[in-house]
CSV table of C-alpha atoms in Angstrom, one decimal:
chain,number,residue,atom,x,y,z
A,1,MET,CA,-0.1,0.2,0.0
A,2,LEU,CA,1.3,3.5,-1.1
A,3,LYS,CA,1.9,5.7,1.9
A,4,ARG,CA,0.8,8.9,0.0
A,5,GLU,CA,-2.0,10.0,-2.4
A,6,PHE,CA,-1.3,10.9,-5.8
A,7,ARG,CA,-2.6,14.1,-7.0
A,8,GLU,CA,-4.9,14.5,-9.9
A,9,ARG,CA,-2.1,16.4,-12.0
A,10,ASP,CA,0.6,13.5,-11.0
A,11,VAL,CA,-2.2,10.8,-12.7
A,12,GLN,CA,-2.6,12.8,-15.5
A,13,ARG,CA,1.1,13.5,-15.9
A,14,MET,CA,1.5,9.7,-16.1
A,15,ARG,CA,-1.2,9.2,-18.7
A,16,ASN,CA,0.2,11.5,-21.1
A,17,ILE,CA,3.5,9.7,-20.8
A,18,ILE,CA,2.3,6.2,-21.3
A,19,GLN,CA,0.3,7.7,-24.5
A,20,LYS,CA,3.5,9.6,-25.4
A,21,ASP,CA,1.9,12.5,-25.6
A,22,TYR,CA,5.1,14.4,-23.8
A,23,THR,CA,4.0,18.1,-24.3
A,24,ALA,CA,0.6,17.9,-23.2
A,25,LYS,CA,-0.1,20.2,-20.1
A,26,THR,CA,-1.7,18.6,-16.8
A,27,VAL,CA,-2.2,22.2,-15.3
A,28,THR,CA,-3.9,25.5,-16.5
A,29,GLN,CA,-2.1,28.4,-15.3
A,30,VAL,CA,-3.3,31.5,-15.3
A,31,GLY,CA,-1.5,34.9,-15.5
A,32,TYR,CA,-0.2,37.4,-17.8
A,33,THR,CA,0.4,36.3,-21.8
A,34,LYS,CA,2.1,38.4,-24.2
A,35,THR,CA,0.1,39.1,-27.1
A,36,GLN,CA,2.3,37.7,-30.2
A,37,VAL,CA,2.3,39.8,-33.2
A,38,GLU,CA,2.7,38.5,-36.6
A,39,HIS,CA,5.2,40.3,-38.8
A,40,LYS,CA,5.5,39.8,-42.5
A,41,GLU,CA,9.1,39.6,-44.8
A,42,GLY,CA,10.4,43.0,-44.7
A,43,ASP,CA,8.5,44.4,-41.5
A,44,VAL,CA,10.5,46.4,-39.4
A,45,TRP,CA,9.8,47.1,-35.7
A,46,GLU,CA,11.6,47.9,-32.4
A,47,GLU,CA,11.2,45.2,-29.5
A,48,ASN,CA,13.0,45.3,-25.9
A,49,GLY,CA,15.0,48.6,-27.4
A,50,LYS,CA,16.6,46.8,-30.7
A,51,LYS,CA,15.2,47.1,-34.1
A,52,TRP,CA,14.1,44.0,-35.8
A,53,THR,CA,13.1,43.1,-39.6
A,54,ILE,CA,12.5,39.7,-41.1
A,55,LYS,CA,14.9,38.6,-44.5
A,56,ASP,CA,14.4,35.4,-46.2
A,57,GLY,CA,12.2,34.4,-43.4
A,58,ILE,CA,14.5,34.6,-40.7
A,59,LYS,CA,13.8,37.1,-37.8
A,60,GLN,CA,17.2,39.6,-37.9
A,61,THR,CA,18.3,42.6,-35.9
A,62,ILE,CA,19.0,46.0,-37.3
A,63,THR,CA,22.4,47.6,-36.2
A,64,ARG,CA,23.8,50.9,-37.0
A,65,PHE,CA,26.6,48.8,-39.3
A,66,ASP,CA,24.4,47.2,-41.5
A,67,GLU,CA,24.6,50.1,-44.3
A,68,LEU,CA,28.4,50.0,-43.8
A,69,LYS,CA,28.4,46.3,-44.8
A,70,LYS,CA,26.2,47.0,-47.8
A,71,VAL,CA,29.0,49.4,-48.8
A,72,ILE,CA,31.7,47.5,-48.0
A,73,ASN,CA,30.4,43.7,-48.9
A,74,LEU,CA,31.3,42.6,-52.6
A,75,PRO,CA,28.4,41.4,-54.0
A,76,LEU,CA,27.9,38.0,-55.6
A,77,THR,CA,26.8,39.4,-59.4
A,78,CYS,CA,27.5,43.0,-60.8
A,79,PRO,CA,24.2,45.0,-60.6
A,80,VAL,CA,25.1,46.6,-64.0
A,81,CYS,CA,25.6,43.0,-66.1
A,82,SER,CA,24.6,40.6,-63.7
A,83,LYS,CA,27.8,39.0,-64.2
A,84,SER,CA,29.7,37.0,-61.5
A,85,MET,CA,31.7,39.7,-59.4
A,86,LYS,CA,35.0,37.5,-58.4
A,87,ASN,CA,36.5,38.6,-55.2
A,88,ASN,CA,39.4,40.0,-56.6
A,89,THR,CA,41.5,43.3,-56.1
A,90,LEU,CA,40.2,44.9,-59.3
A,91,ASN,CA,36.6,44.3,-58.7
A,92,LYS,CA,36.9,45.7,-54.8
A,93,LYS,CA,38.3,48.8,-56.0
A,94,MET,CA,35.5,49.3,-58.4
A,95,TRP,CA,33.0,48.1,-56.2
A,96,SER,CA,33.8,50.9,-53.9
A,97,VAL,CA,34.1,53.7,-56.1
A,98,HIS,CA,31.3,53.1,-59.1
A,99,LYS,CA,29.4,50.2,-57.4
A,100,LYS,CA,29.9,47.7,-60.4
A,101,CYS,CA,32.4,45.5,-61.7
A,102,PHE,CA,35.6,46.2,-63.5
A,103,ASP,CA,34.6,45.0,-66.6
A,104,CYS,CA,31.4,47.1,-66.5
A,105,VAL,CA,34.0,50.3,-65.4
A,106,ILE,CA,36.1,49.9,-68.3
A,107,SER,CA,33.2,49.7,-71.1
A,108,TYR,CA,31.8,52.9,-69.5
A,109,GLU,CA,35.2,54.5,-69.7
A,110,THR,CA,36.0,53.3,-73.1
A,111,GLU,CA,32.6,54.7,-74.1
A,112,LEU,CA,33.1,58.2,-72.4
A,113,LYS,CA,36.8,58.0,-74.3
A,114,ARG,CA,35.2,57.7,-77.6
A,115,GLN,CA,32.6,60.6,-76.9
A,116,GLY,CA,35.3,62.8,-75.4
A,117,LYS,CA,34.2,63.4,-72.0
A,118,PHE,CA,36.4,61.0,-70.2
A,119,GLU,CA,38.8,64.1,-69.1
A,120,GLU,CA,35.6,66.0,-67.6
A,121,TYR,CA,34.8,62.3,-65.9
A,122,ALA,CA,38.5,62.0,-64.6
A,123,LYS,CA,38.4,65.6,-63.1
A,124,SER,CA,35.5,65.1,-61.2
A,125,LEU,CA,36.5,61.5,-59.5
A,126,ILE,CA,39.8,63.3,-58.8
A,127,SER,CA,38.2,66.4,-57.4
A,128,GLY,CA,35.8,64.3,-55.5
A,129,GLY,CA,38.6,62.5,-54.0
A,130,VAL,CA,40.2,65.6,-52.7
A,131,LYS,CA,37.0,67.0,-51.5
A,132,GLN,CA,36.8,64.4,-49.3
A,133,TYR,CA,40.6,64.4,-48.1
A,134,ILE,CA,39.8,67.9,-47.0
A,135,LYS,CA,37.0,67.1,-45.3
A,136,ASP,CA,39.0,64.4,-43.1
A,137,LEU,CA,41.6,66.8,-42.7
A,138,GLU,CA,39.4,69.5,-41.2
A,139,ASP,CA,37.4,66.9,-39.2
A,140,ALA,CA,41.0,66.0,-37.7
A,141,LEU,CA,42.0,69.7,-37.4
A,142,ILE,CA,38.9,70.2,-35.5
A,143,ASP,CA,39.6,67.1,-32.9
A,144,PHE,CA,43.1,68.3,-32.8
A,145,ASN,CA,42.0,71.5,-31.1
A,146,ASN,CA,39.5,70.0,-29.3
A,147,GLU,CA,42.1,68.2,-27.7
A,148,ILE,CA,42.1,69.1,-23.5
A,149,ASP,CA,45.8,68.8,-23.0
A,150,ASP,CA,49.1,68.6,-24.8
A,151,GLN,CA,49.7,65.0,-23.4
A,152,PHE,CA,49.3,62.1,-26.0
A,153,VAL,CA,49.4,58.0,-25.4
A,154,THR,CA,52.1,56.5,-27.8
A,155,GLU,CA,51.7,53.1,-29.3
A,156,GLN,CA,53.6,51.4,-26.6
A,157,GLY,CA,51.4,53.1,-24.0
A,158,ASP,CA,53.9,55.8,-22.8
A,159,ILE,CA,52.6,59.4,-22.3
A,160,GLU,CA,54.3,62.1,-24.4
A,161,THR,CA,54.0,65.9,-23.5
A,162,TRP,CA,54.7,68.1,-26.5
A,163,LYS,CA,54.9,71.2,-24.9
A,164,GLY,CA,58.8,72.4,-24.9
A,165,LYS,CA,59.6,69.4,-27.8
A,166,GLY,CA,59.7,72.2,-30.2
A,167,ILE,CA,55.6,71.8,-31.6
A,168,ASN,CA,53.6,74.8,-31.7
A,169,LYS,CA,50.0,73.8,-31.8
A,170,GLU,CA,49.2,77.2,-33.1
A,171,GLU,CA,52.0,77.0,-36.0
A,172,LEU,CA,51.1,73.6,-36.8
A,173,ASN,CA,47.2,74.5,-36.8
A,174,LYS,CA,48.1,77.1,-39.5
A,175,GLU,CA,50.1,75.1,-41.5
A,176,ILE,CA,47.3,72.4,-42.1
A,177,GLN,CA,44.9,75.3,-42.5
A,178,GLU,CA,47.1,76.8,-45.2
A,179,HIS,CA,47.3,73.3,-46.8
A,180,ILE,CA,43.5,72.8,-47.0
A,181,GLN,CA,43.5,76.3,-48.8
A,182,GLU,CA,45.7,75.2,-51.2
A,183,LEU,CA,43.8,72.0,-51.7
A,184,LYS,CA,41.0,74.1,-52.4
A,185,ASP,CA,42.3,76.5,-54.6
A,186,ALA,CA,43.5,73.5,-56.8
A,187,ILE,CA,39.9,72.3,-57.0
A,188,SER,CA,38.3,75.6,-58.2
A,189,SER,CA,40.9,76.2,-60.8
């Protein structure tokens, strides 16, 4: 004889196991249940402070680096000619500048040369690169001027003080600004 009595839920659990129904519930629980929202392909929503989307049937987070990944990652095929883009140096360079494969860029530039428009095209490419370089220099100059003190940490982890080392911050500032102005003048002419 058993010393303890089985509860109804224990008996129901044993019945479920014998019937091989391992997921059946033996107790009804009452409480808060979260409402399920069905999302479709391409939907974007925010949940727990994160942005989510569904791509190819898979729920994925959206990060601030997604746009950067699109710019950097080489696609499998060229969006212009639909040919396979091999992961080589030429295609990588052309993708970062023109967003097409090397062969398409060569075809485009050949057509420009045939039409006599290549010189203008080359100048616009060069001036665009110089403008980006000027912007980077100006940003670096702003960061340099916003430094609180003249101490810097070297690659070895040593702290260097630039005062008294022959480097004049104002003079360096002036030289960089003159260089930036020379570049701007070169672009405008």
